[in-house]
XYZ file of C-alpha atoms in Angstrom:
676
model
C -37.364 -56.980 46.728
C -36.459 -54.814 43.765
C -37.292 -51.672 45.741
C -35.112 -52.849 48.636
C -32.156 -53.441 46.269
C -32.701 -50.006 44.741
C -32.796 -48.461 48.187
C -29.542 -50.175 49.155
C -27.957 -48.996 45.906
C -29.051 -45.406 46.535
C -27.755 -45.576 50.078
C -24.414 -46.816 48.791
C -24.216 -44.028 46.240
C -25.117 -41.483 48.904
C -22.416 -42.876 51.163
C -19.800 -42.581 48.412
C -21.006 -39.044 47.646
C -20.746 -38.084 51.293
C -17.267 -39.630 51.505
C -16.313 -37.568 48.467
C -17.619 -34.443 50.174
C -15.673 -35.295 53.302
C -12.524 -35.798 51.246
C -13.080 -32.549 49.355
C -13.786 -30.603 52.523
C -10.543 -31.869 54.015
C -8.414 -30.947 51.017
C -4.965 -29.552 51.671
C -2.848 -27.908 49.019
C 0.920 -27.376 49.102
C 2.808 -24.695 47.206
C 6.598 -24.367 47.335
C 8.825 -21.444 46.396
C 11.108 -21.812 43.358
C 14.107 -22.616 45.582
C 12.049 -25.023 47.679
C 12.773 -23.339 51.000
C 9.399 -21.708 51.564
C 6.209 -23.775 51.692
C 2.637 -22.511 51.719
C -0.033 -24.898 53.002
C -3.630 -24.058 52.113
C -6.261 -25.774 54.219
C -9.537 -25.881 52.310
C -11.559 -27.405 55.103
C -14.855 -25.942 56.257
C -13.150 -22.554 56.555
C -10.190 -21.454 54.413
C -6.818 -20.766 56.012
C -3.174 -20.715 55.038
C 0.136 -21.304 56.786
C 3.810 -20.828 55.917
C 7.016 -22.678 56.755
C 10.529 -21.632 55.795
C 13.313 -24.227 55.644
C 12.058 -26.006 58.770
C 11.106 -22.830 60.624
C 7.372 -22.421 61.300
C 6.377 -18.942 60.180
C 2.629 -18.531 59.880
C 0.272 -20.784 61.808
C -3.175 -21.501 60.279
C -4.572 -18.055 59.527
C -8.094 -17.414 58.306
C -8.972 -16.010 54.874
C -12.547 -14.833 54.377
C -14.807 -12.119 52.992
C -18.516 -11.428 53.364
C -20.700 -9.148 51.300
C -24.325 -8.105 51.035
C -26.419 -6.536 48.331
C -28.383 -3.328 48.892
C -31.317 -5.316 50.295
C -29.129 -6.801 53.019
C -28.968 -10.281 51.531
C -25.645 -12.104 51.858
C -24.329 -12.648 48.336
C -20.624 -13.180 49.035
C -19.334 -15.639 51.599
C -15.781 -16.316 50.550
C -13.670 -18.722 52.593
C -16.623 -20.160 54.537
C -18.055 -23.656 53.971
C -15.517 -23.826 51.206
C -15.866 -26.059 48.169
C -12.963 -26.055 45.718
C -14.198 -26.786 42.215
C -10.836 -26.633 40.414
C -7.168 -25.871 40.913
C -4.592 -24.462 38.536
C -0.848 -24.266 38.960
C 1.901 -22.539 37.054
C 5.527 -21.478 37.445
C 6.542 -17.993 36.335
C 10.073 -16.794 35.582
C 9.972 -13.381 33.959
C 11.129 -9.790 34.424
C 9.953 -6.288 33.662
C 11.685 -2.911 33.195
C 11.649 -0.411 36.068
C 13.201 2.838 34.813
C 12.089 4.895 37.848
C 13.269 2.519 40.557
C 16.326 1.388 42.514
C 17.206 -1.013 39.689
C 16.580 -1.032 35.953
C 14.836 -4.403 35.881
C 12.941 -6.554 38.365
C 12.852 -10.339 38.204
C 9.431 -11.839 38.915
C 9.880 -15.501 39.791
C 7.251 -17.501 41.653
C 5.036 -20.558 41.783
C 1.296 -20.013 41.756
C -1.788 -21.916 42.887
C -5.301 -20.741 41.965
C -8.274 -22.337 43.692
C -11.634 -21.741 42.064
C -14.361 -22.046 44.685
C -18.090 -22.477 44.722
C -19.827 -19.207 45.542
C -18.403 -16.935 42.866
C -14.759 -16.474 43.811
C -11.191 -17.716 43.421
C -8.121 -17.438 45.633
C -4.688 -16.866 44.102
C -1.597 -17.905 46.073
C 1.995 -17.122 45.125
C 5.172 -18.498 46.672
C 8.342 -16.481 46.115
C 11.773 -17.295 47.508
C 11.427 -14.396 49.930
C 7.745 -14.502 50.802
C 4.204 -15.540 50.014
C 1.011 -13.732 49.103
C -2.626 -14.349 48.339
C -5.515 -12.363 46.974
C -9.212 -12.984 46.568
C -10.828 -12.687 43.149
C -14.527 -11.839 43.175
C -16.404 -13.234 40.183
C -19.836 -11.984 41.253
C -21.197 -9.759 38.500
C -23.844 -7.840 40.440
C -22.833 -5.020 42.828
C -22.450 -5.738 46.538
C -20.929 -4.245 49.658
C -18.036 -5.859 51.536
C -19.274 -6.033 55.122
C -16.069 -7.613 56.341
C -12.778 -9.140 55.225
C -10.817 -11.519 57.456
C -7.047 -11.637 56.994
C -5.198 -13.201 59.921
C -1.457 -13.553 60.487
C -0.975 -15.954 63.401
C 2.324 -17.118 64.839
C 3.188 -20.080 67.033
C 5.065 -18.084 69.665
C 4.882 -14.719 71.342
C 7.547 -13.141 69.154
C 9.054 -9.680 69.415
C 7.687 -7.249 66.835
C 8.247 -3.730 65.499
C 4.834 -2.091 65.463
C 4.132 1.223 63.667
C 1.118 2.365 65.720
C -1.004 5.158 64.289
C -1.105 8.460 66.169
C -1.964 12.129 65.657
C -5.478 11.433 64.398
C -7.124 14.183 62.356
C -10.055 15.565 64.365
C -9.865 12.397 66.452
C -11.239 10.286 63.585
C -9.992 6.706 64.034
C -8.933 6.145 60.427
C -7.703 9.663 59.563
C -3.929 9.674 59.948
C -0.791 10.739 58.063
C 0.780 7.232 57.921
C 3.841 8.465 59.773
C 4.780 6.181 62.651
C 7.841 5.377 64.692
C 8.441 1.667 65.297
C 7.582 0.425 68.777
C 9.451 -2.738 69.871
C 6.927 -4.925 71.695
C 5.955 -8.561 71.999
C 2.865 -9.580 70.070
C 1.016 -10.305 73.323
C 1.789 -6.796 74.565
C 0.322 -4.958 71.593
C -2.304 -2.433 72.612
C -5.761 -3.959 72.108
C -7.606 -1.023 70.576
C -4.714 0.589 68.684
C -4.314 0.332 64.939
C -0.985 -0.256 63.250
C -0.066 0.552 59.688
C 1.997 -1.865 57.634
C 4.637 -3.130 57.005
C 4.877 -4.689 60.486
C 7.892 -6.836 61.381
C 7.929 -10.001 63.503
C 11.246 -11.488 64.704
C 11.280 -15.256 64.199
C 13.835 -17.824 65.311
C 17.345 -18.215 63.892
C 17.555 -14.526 62.990
C 14.746 -14.780 60.469
C 12.165 -12.042 60.054
C 8.560 -12.055 58.877
C 7.054 -8.834 57.551
C 3.311 -8.375 57.017
C 2.050 -5.932 54.403
C -0.473 -5.392 51.625
C 0.223 -4.710 47.951
C -1.591 -3.846 44.752
C -4.291 -1.812 46.509
C -6.689 -0.275 43.993
C -10.233 0.973 44.602
C -10.193 -0.759 47.990
C -9.147 0.369 51.473
C -5.620 -0.127 52.732
C -4.910 -2.643 55.470
C -4.492 -1.637 59.108
C -3.426 -4.272 61.643
C -4.561 -5.003 65.213
C -3.517 -7.659 67.691
C -5.433 -10.925 67.478
C -7.204 -10.658 70.817
C -7.887 -14.399 70.988
C -4.417 -15.829 70.456
C -2.269 -12.794 71.441
C 0.313 -14.312 69.082
C -0.598 -12.607 65.863
C -2.301 -9.731 64.114
C -5.371 -9.359 61.949
C -6.526 -6.926 59.310
C -8.875 -4.049 59.900
C -10.157 -1.679 57.219
C -11.533 1.850 57.270
C -15.307 1.735 56.761
C -16.733 3.454 53.715
C -17.229 7.215 54.385
C -20.771 8.534 53.945
C -20.397 12.124 55.166
C -17.353 14.405 55.413
C -16.416 17.795 56.802
C -13.477 20.134 56.299
C -11.038 19.877 59.206
C -7.602 18.789 60.306
C -4.486 20.955 60.305
C -5.315 24.391 58.850
C -8.606 22.874 57.623
C -6.718 21.043 54.886
C -8.355 17.634 55.328
C -11.684 16.114 54.426
C -12.643 14.293 57.639
C -15.305 11.558 57.543
C -18.013 12.265 60.115
C -20.176 9.237 59.330
C -19.060 5.871 58.022
C -21.031 2.922 56.695
C -21.257 -0.588 58.143
C -19.253 -1.877 55.167
C -15.712 -1.232 53.944
C -16.027 -1.314 50.150
C -18.398 -1.376 47.219
C -17.701 -4.036 44.601
C -19.043 -3.802 41.067
C -18.414 -6.678 38.684
C -15.555 -9.154 38.568
C -12.355 -7.855 40.132
C -9.259 -8.774 42.074
C -8.744 -7.579 45.634
C -5.394 -6.485 47.104
C -2.611 -8.891 47.963
C -2.023 -9.959 51.561
C 1.713 -10.534 51.913
C 4.151 -12.182 54.327
C 7.840 -11.654 53.590
C 10.275 -14.141 55.115
C 13.986 -13.346 55.233
C 17.063 -15.056 56.625
C 19.160 -11.874 56.747
C 18.096 -8.282 57.343
C 19.861 -7.187 54.158
C 17.207 -9.090 52.183
C 14.711 -6.502 53.414
C 16.953 -3.649 52.262
C 16.808 -4.845 48.648
C 13.412 -6.455 48.150
C 11.138 -6.193 45.101
C 7.999 -8.046 46.168
C 5.870 -4.880 46.336
C 6.876 -4.101 42.747
C 6.096 -7.647 41.612
C 2.616 -7.536 43.153
C 1.727 -4.066 41.852
C -0.363 -3.363 38.727
C 1.645 -3.132 35.516
C 2.444 0.285 34.038
C -0.576 1.970 32.417
C 1.249 4.854 30.733
C 2.149 4.005 27.134
C 4.811 6.714 26.766
C 6.867 7.414 29.893
C 9.656 9.303 28.122
C 8.448 12.647 29.520
C 8.665 11.513 33.175
C 11.716 13.147 34.710
C 12.959 12.086 38.144
C 15.429 14.309 39.926
C 16.243 16.548 42.861
C 14.336 19.498 44.222
C 15.276 22.705 45.995
C 12.568 22.894 48.660
C 11.366 26.011 50.451
C 9.186 24.879 53.363
C 11.632 23.176 55.749
C 14.021 26.137 55.702
C 11.127 28.654 55.878
C 12.347 30.463 52.729
C 15.303 31.665 54.752
C 17.926 33.273 52.546
C 20.924 35.384 53.519
C 23.223 37.605 51.496
C 20.433 38.746 49.167
C 19.181 42.274 48.502
C 15.462 41.533 48.899
C 13.198 40.423 51.728
C 13.041 36.633 51.491
C 9.733 34.855 51.802
C 6.972 33.560 49.583
C 7.571 35.975 46.740
C 8.886 36.042 43.192
C 12.459 37.201 43.998
C 12.894 34.392 46.535
C 11.835 31.715 44.079
C 14.080 33.186 41.403
C 16.918 32.693 43.880
C 15.855 29.059 44.389
C 15.784 28.613 40.605
C 19.286 30.096 40.313
C 20.522 27.727 43.008
C 18.895 24.731 41.311
C 20.367 25.684 37.943
C 23.856 26.233 39.364
C 23.798 22.768 40.945
C 21.953 21.027 38.102
C 18.897 20.239 40.197
C 15.874 19.389 38.113
C 13.152 21.183 40.117
C 12.085 23.649 42.746
C 8.911 23.301 44.789
C 6.636 26.172 45.757
C 4.938 24.822 48.846
C 1.799 25.828 50.751
C 0.921 29.517 50.478
C 0.992 30.206 46.741
C -2.690 29.376 46.130
C -6.039 30.206 47.669
C -7.406 28.222 50.594
C -10.221 26.752 48.486
C -8.914 26.849 44.923
C -5.855 26.225 42.773
C -6.743 28.952 40.284
C -8.406 31.694 42.358
C -7.255 33.945 45.219
C -3.622 33.274 44.353
C -0.806 34.872 46.329
C -0.188 38.234 44.586
C 3.471 38.182 45.711
C 4.180 35.174 43.466
C 4.061 35.547 39.670
C 3.955 31.961 38.406
C 4.137 32.869 34.723
C 7.208 35.007 35.318
C 8.835 32.215 37.326
C 8.153 29.613 34.632
C 9.621 31.941 32.007
C 12.677 32.460 34.242
C 13.136 28.745 35.047
C 12.559 27.175 31.627
C 15.749 28.340 29.857
C 17.685 27.266 32.964
C 16.272 23.709 32.654
C 14.578 23.932 36.034
C 11.006 22.723 36.441
C 8.499 24.068 38.958
C 6.313 21.828 41.130
C 3.359 23.299 43.018
C 1.849 22.231 46.339
C -1.840 21.388 46.792
C -4.041 19.805 49.398
C -5.846 16.637 48.287
C -9.274 18.166 48.819
C -8.424 21.070 46.506
C -6.784 18.786 43.952
C -9.938 16.694 43.508
C -12.317 19.630 43.029
C -11.549 20.576 39.419
C -8.762 18.173 38.574
C -9.108 18.113 34.799
C -9.333 21.864 34.274
C -6.736 22.719 36.934
C -4.183 20.233 35.614
C -4.806 21.393 32.039
C -4.357 25.015 33.121
C -0.997 24.418 34.789
C 0.245 22.102 32.062
C -0.372 24.933 29.591
C 1.471 27.350 31.877
C 4.538 25.079 31.945
C 4.263 23.730 35.499
C 5.871 20.274 35.743
C 3.988 18.657 38.593
C 2.176 18.784 41.918
C 3.008 17.833 45.449
C -0.414 16.766 46.754
C -0.675 16.787 50.536
C -2.999 15.863 53.397
C -4.580 12.729 51.971
C -4.392 11.289 55.509
C -6.827 8.453 54.748
C -6.841 5.212 52.786
C -10.514 4.267 52.670
C -11.966 3.109 49.357
C -13.079 6.489 47.887
C -9.728 8.061 48.664
C -7.745 5.172 47.196
C -9.898 5.320 44.091
C -9.162 9.035 43.800
C -5.398 8.373 43.897
C -5.607 6.425 40.650
C -7.852 9.077 39.114
C -5.437 11.866 40.062
C -2.478 9.892 38.732
C -4.247 9.165 35.451
C -5.273 12.785 34.945
C -1.774 14.003 35.802
C -0.270 11.538 33.320
C -2.540 12.784 30.537
C -1.284 16.304 31.256
C 2.346 15.205 31.654
C 2.580 16.186 35.313
C 4.673 14.362 37.910
C 3.293 13.852 41.416
C 4.614 13.662 44.977
C 1.916 12.360 47.341
C 2.003 13.257 51.041
C -0.082 11.861 53.877
C -0.162 8.530 52.064
C 1.994 5.420 51.801
C 2.663 3.637 48.497
C 0.613 0.495 47.792
C 1.444 -0.228 44.152
C -0.033 2.698 42.247
C 3.493 3.984 41.562
C 4.166 1.093 39.178
C 0.850 1.569 37.381
C 1.490 5.319 37.171
C 5.247 5.984 37.421
C 4.589 9.708 37.098
C 4.011 9.370 40.861
C 7.659 9.805 41.756
C 7.403 9.835 45.522
C 5.287 9.394 48.638
C 5.599 10.621 52.179
C 4.122 8.251 54.771
C 7.387 8.538 56.682
C 8.599 10.291 59.834
C 10.725 12.642 57.788
C 13.058 15.489 58.609
C 10.143 17.906 59.004
C 9.524 16.364 62.433
C 12.783 17.938 63.631
C 11.023 21.313 63.551
C 8.648 20.331 66.380
C 10.401 17.449 68.159
C 9.646 17.615 71.928
C 12.630 18.245 74.187
C 12.337 16.688 77.648
C 15.067 16.993 80.289
C 17.332 18.556 77.701
C 17.063 15.766 75.136
C 14.759 14.916 72.234
C 12.007 12.399 72.976
C 12.323 10.474 69.709
C 15.342 8.747 68.224
C 15.788 10.013 64.663
C 18.991 8.098 63.794
C 17.443 4.793 64.882
C 14.398 5.495 62.747
C 16.658 6.400 59.814
C 18.235 2.916 59.959
C 14.871 1.180 60.447
C 12.764 2.757 57.685
C 14.983 1.435 54.830
C 14.187 -2.114 55.948
C 10.443 -1.613 56.506
C 8.850 1.563 55.133
C 10.899 1.351 51.930
C 9.637 -2.188 51.279
C 6.432 -0.750 49.824
C 7.931 2.075 47.783
C 9.875 5.348 47.752
C 9.711 7.817 50.634
C 9.961 11.578 50.745
C 12.063 11.919 53.901
C 13.405 15.312 52.681
C 17.044 15.006 53.838
C 19.943 17.397 53.490
C 20.220 19.401 56.714
C 23.428 21.396 56.944
C 22.898 22.288 60.613
C 23.642 19.013 62.389
C 23.588 18.210 66.075
C 24.493 15.549 68.580
C 21.673 14.244 70.731
C 22.576 16.528 73.639
C 22.917 19.625 71.436
C 19.787 19.144 69.336
C 17.086 21.823 69.633
C 13.862 22.533 67.765
C 13.422 25.617 65.625
C 10.915 26.403 62.894
C 12.967 28.962 60.956
C 16.469 27.612 61.642
C 15.898 23.838 61.926
C 18.628 21.273 62.492
C 18.969 17.501 62.246
C 19.992 14.812 64.716
C 23.193 13.027 63.808
C 26.185 13.994 61.743
C 26.570 15.862 58.473
C 27.599 12.689 56.660
C 24.591 10.859 58.137
C 22.472 13.338 56.158
C 24.613 13.010 53.042
C 24.400 9.200 53.127
C 20.589 9.415 52.986
C 20.783 10.457 49.331
C 22.049 6.991 48.456
C 20.285 4.928 51.118
C 16.771 6.393 50.834
C 14.859 5.368 47.709
C 13.376 8.569 46.319
C 13.009 9.294 42.579
C 12.048 12.866 43.529
C 14.547 13.797 46.226
C 14.529 17.049 48.178
C 17.329 19.305 49.289
C 15.533 20.495 52.400
C 17.884 23.181 53.660
C 18.302 26.762 52.523
C 20.197 27.526 49.302
C 22.246 29.988 51.355
C 23.448 27.206 53.663
C 24.185 24.869 50.761
C 26.273 27.556 49.052
C 28.298 27.962 52.250
C 28.851 24.183 52.278
C 29.522 23.791 48.558
C 31.821 20.793 48.916
C 29.003 18.756 50.490
C 26.436 20.221 48.103
C 28.490 19.211 45.077
C 28.497 15.616 46.273
C 24.754 15.553 47.052
C 23.891 17.096 43.687
C 25.664 14.304 41.809
C 23.806 11.413 43.490
C 21.118 10.125 41.084
C 17.557 9.478 42.241
C 17.025 6.298 40.196
C 19.530 3.507 39.664
C 20.414 0.530 37.472
C 21.450 -1.823 40.261
C 21.253 -2.053 44.049
C 23.371 -4.217 46.376
C 22.602 -4.485 50.092
C 26.028 -4.824 51.715
C 25.423 -5.131 55.442
C 23.130 -4.094 58.244
C 20.670 -4.887 60.997
C 17.200 -3.422 61.395
C 17.378 -0.430 63.735
C 21.162 -0.633 64.061
C 22.902 0.248 60.813
C 22.734 -0.137 57.050
C 25.214 -0.178 54.157
C 24.071 -0.064 50.516
C 25.647 0.290 47.088
C 23.742 1.553 44.050
C 24.968 1.806 40.460
C 24.020 4.281 37.746
C 25.845 3.562 34.505
C 29.525 3.087 35.373
C 29.342 4.987 38.656
C 28.698 3.395 42.054
C 27.252 5.285 45.010
C 27.916 3.663 48.378
C 26.633 4.746 51.783
C 26.358 3.586 55.369
C 24.429 4.965 58.345
C 24.286 4.054 62.026
C 22.056 4.792 65.012
C 23.442 6.543 68.093
C 25.910 3.667 68.534
C 29.342 4.488 67.074
C 30.230 1.702 64.684
C 33.134 0.159 62.841
C 32.193 -1.452 59.556
C 33.949 -3.091 56.613
C 32.773 -2.256 53.101
C 33.615 -5.075 50.691
C 34.013 -3.592 47.196
C 33.749 -6.888 45.307
C 30.528 -5.619 43.682
C 32.580 -3.187 41.580
C 33.654 -5.734 39.002
C 36.674 -5.377 36.740
C 38.688 -2.198 36.452
C 40.235 0.531 38.530
C 38.082 3.178 40.153
C 38.434 6.633 41.678
C 36.622 6.958 45.017
C 35.525 10.298 46.480
C 34.759 9.587 50.142
C 33.020 11.597 52.863
C 33.405 10.274 56.406
C 32.579 11.508 59.885
C 35.336 13.716 61.231
C 37.348 12.717 64.268
C 35.323 15.171 66.379
C 31.903 14.396 64.906
C 30.817 12.842 68.213
C 31.031 16.343 69.730
C 30.561 18.598 66.693
C 28.162 16.834 64.342
C 29.069 18.997 61.323
C 32.642 17.663 61.379
C 33.521 15.579 58.325
C 36.538 14.543 56.287
C 36.746 14.241 52.512
C 39.352 11.977 50.919
C 40.036 10.511 47.487
C 41.717 7.231 46.640
C 42.007 4.567 43.971
C 40.145 1.311 44.600
C 39.407 -2.027 42.924
C 36.991 -4.879 43.545
C 39.677 -6.579 45.637
C 39.617 -3.811 48.260
C 37.825 -3.744 51.572
C 37.362 -0.364 53.223
C 37.378 -0.105 57.003
C 35.090 2.728 58.026
C 34.254 4.315 61.349
C 30.935 6.034 62.013
C 30.353 8.428 64.907
C 27.167 8.276 67.018
C 24.327 9.079 64.614
C 26.941 8.981 61.901
C 27.420 8.028 58.301
C 29.812 7.344 55.458
C 29.338 7.812 51.729
C 31.341 7.558 48.516
C 31.091 8.127 44.783
C 33.149 5.521 42.931
C 33.850 6.158 39.254
C 35.437 3.826 36.721
C 38.727 5.281 35.494
């Protein structure tokens, strides 16, 4: 009898235990944003997923979160998000800020609510809810090394929404994951996305009630960046895909400047010891202007790792490559030679530009210190530029920059070179992303600034603010080879120029290289390598200096052309490249944008439109108290036919004023407003 009672007691205990397991396996966690509008629901059932709602609008449907990893013997040692068991939860609310001296504002507020779920199996998941979005990241607590054989990050929606998809193209040597991160935005419904095509991020999804959701990653360090593909099962969402780990490489690509993987592993990353993985992010906005002034990528990036940043000098650059070193009115043969770069230095000094760049062609094909171009005397140029307060930045391919980084950077620091433009990364697999941090750290130790091309920003610029700029944008260089079909360009540059500030600029600055002085309407535009032009009006180009975030900003055209257009050049030269405050005034993705940025007591205001001529009202209430002098550049009355036509005016304004402006097709408007 005693044994029977004991058996019944054990059965009862087992039943309660099983009920507890069932309850635990069905746990659901809610996390709200500080303003209460955005809600994250975490479903910790058998498999982990999350969903998002914004003020009654469903945003993200249940979307899987998982990661699997194996050790070198092929044994599964990481199985995050599967058969989940939450062992503890922690919550906190954060309301803080941090300085951002090399950004579009002097300080960023970091305000969010956080939920951390510690799970059985050696991992945690951190969730954050901001007023304008939500993010999560996995934290691996496994101490022994393993290989990530797959990460699942889904972004599912309840309807077949319209999206703007930046498909990858122009693969290097046809390698699937070797690409410059320069994409136009293709409008397409989620269900119509191409099955086998990769997209970069950010990727925008149009929700109901004018709201937008934007998918991106952030805080990527020693881990591959996130590509996106259509979710083939639901056709109403996208999912992450990552470049597999490269095992063998060959020299290839354009002018043999790339390192192209020829064999990749069956895993995407190697993990050693406890570490956090990158953030997976969904922004949610009610108005498009919220995208034009958004700080979430900064908030989710690693904190600054340079103790003394006083030597980092943002500024503008006289650039040689786009204008093919084309000078006129000089008494020497222009080209890649010492006299030409002395002329660039003179131009920079006369207009108080901080730098010149000597682009591809100064160094050897396989070295930064050997087989240098004998026509260029770097020591003489540094000696010429230094008393004029002009710094020199040198170009390098990534594969040359990583060969002898320490000795090469030390050599050019000693010479007086101020930085490097490193080009043709064209990958974001784990070894390459690891090398970005190593290059940035070495450059910082040698007090060198960097401009990284063939790469998009993913947070390293906050950790190492000596990285002043990134490409990863369909910049002005594309005008040199734009296809002309039936007398018109194939691609729409002005539309892209009023799309990128809402999407590409979400993740960080972009080296678009504006400043063309030869401007053309759509019907008059032609391609030319040595005498290139831009689509849209003169003031459209001038407005880019305020609209485009770029702590290292190029003047892409020839010094000779700028000197012939000194009135426009004077205005461009005065626009700062970092700011104390930014205000998004008006705009719609792909249609137009209007921004105001403040540096000290001076406001810089600009607007740009696509090929649609547009009337717009600029409300100056952001100015605050006082009376201001406004220097204004607007499209001329004939700018729709002659794109170089502009009109300069000056007037007195106050915060009570509203300015009615008119932009021509592909046009712009810009002003410098100074407190009296």
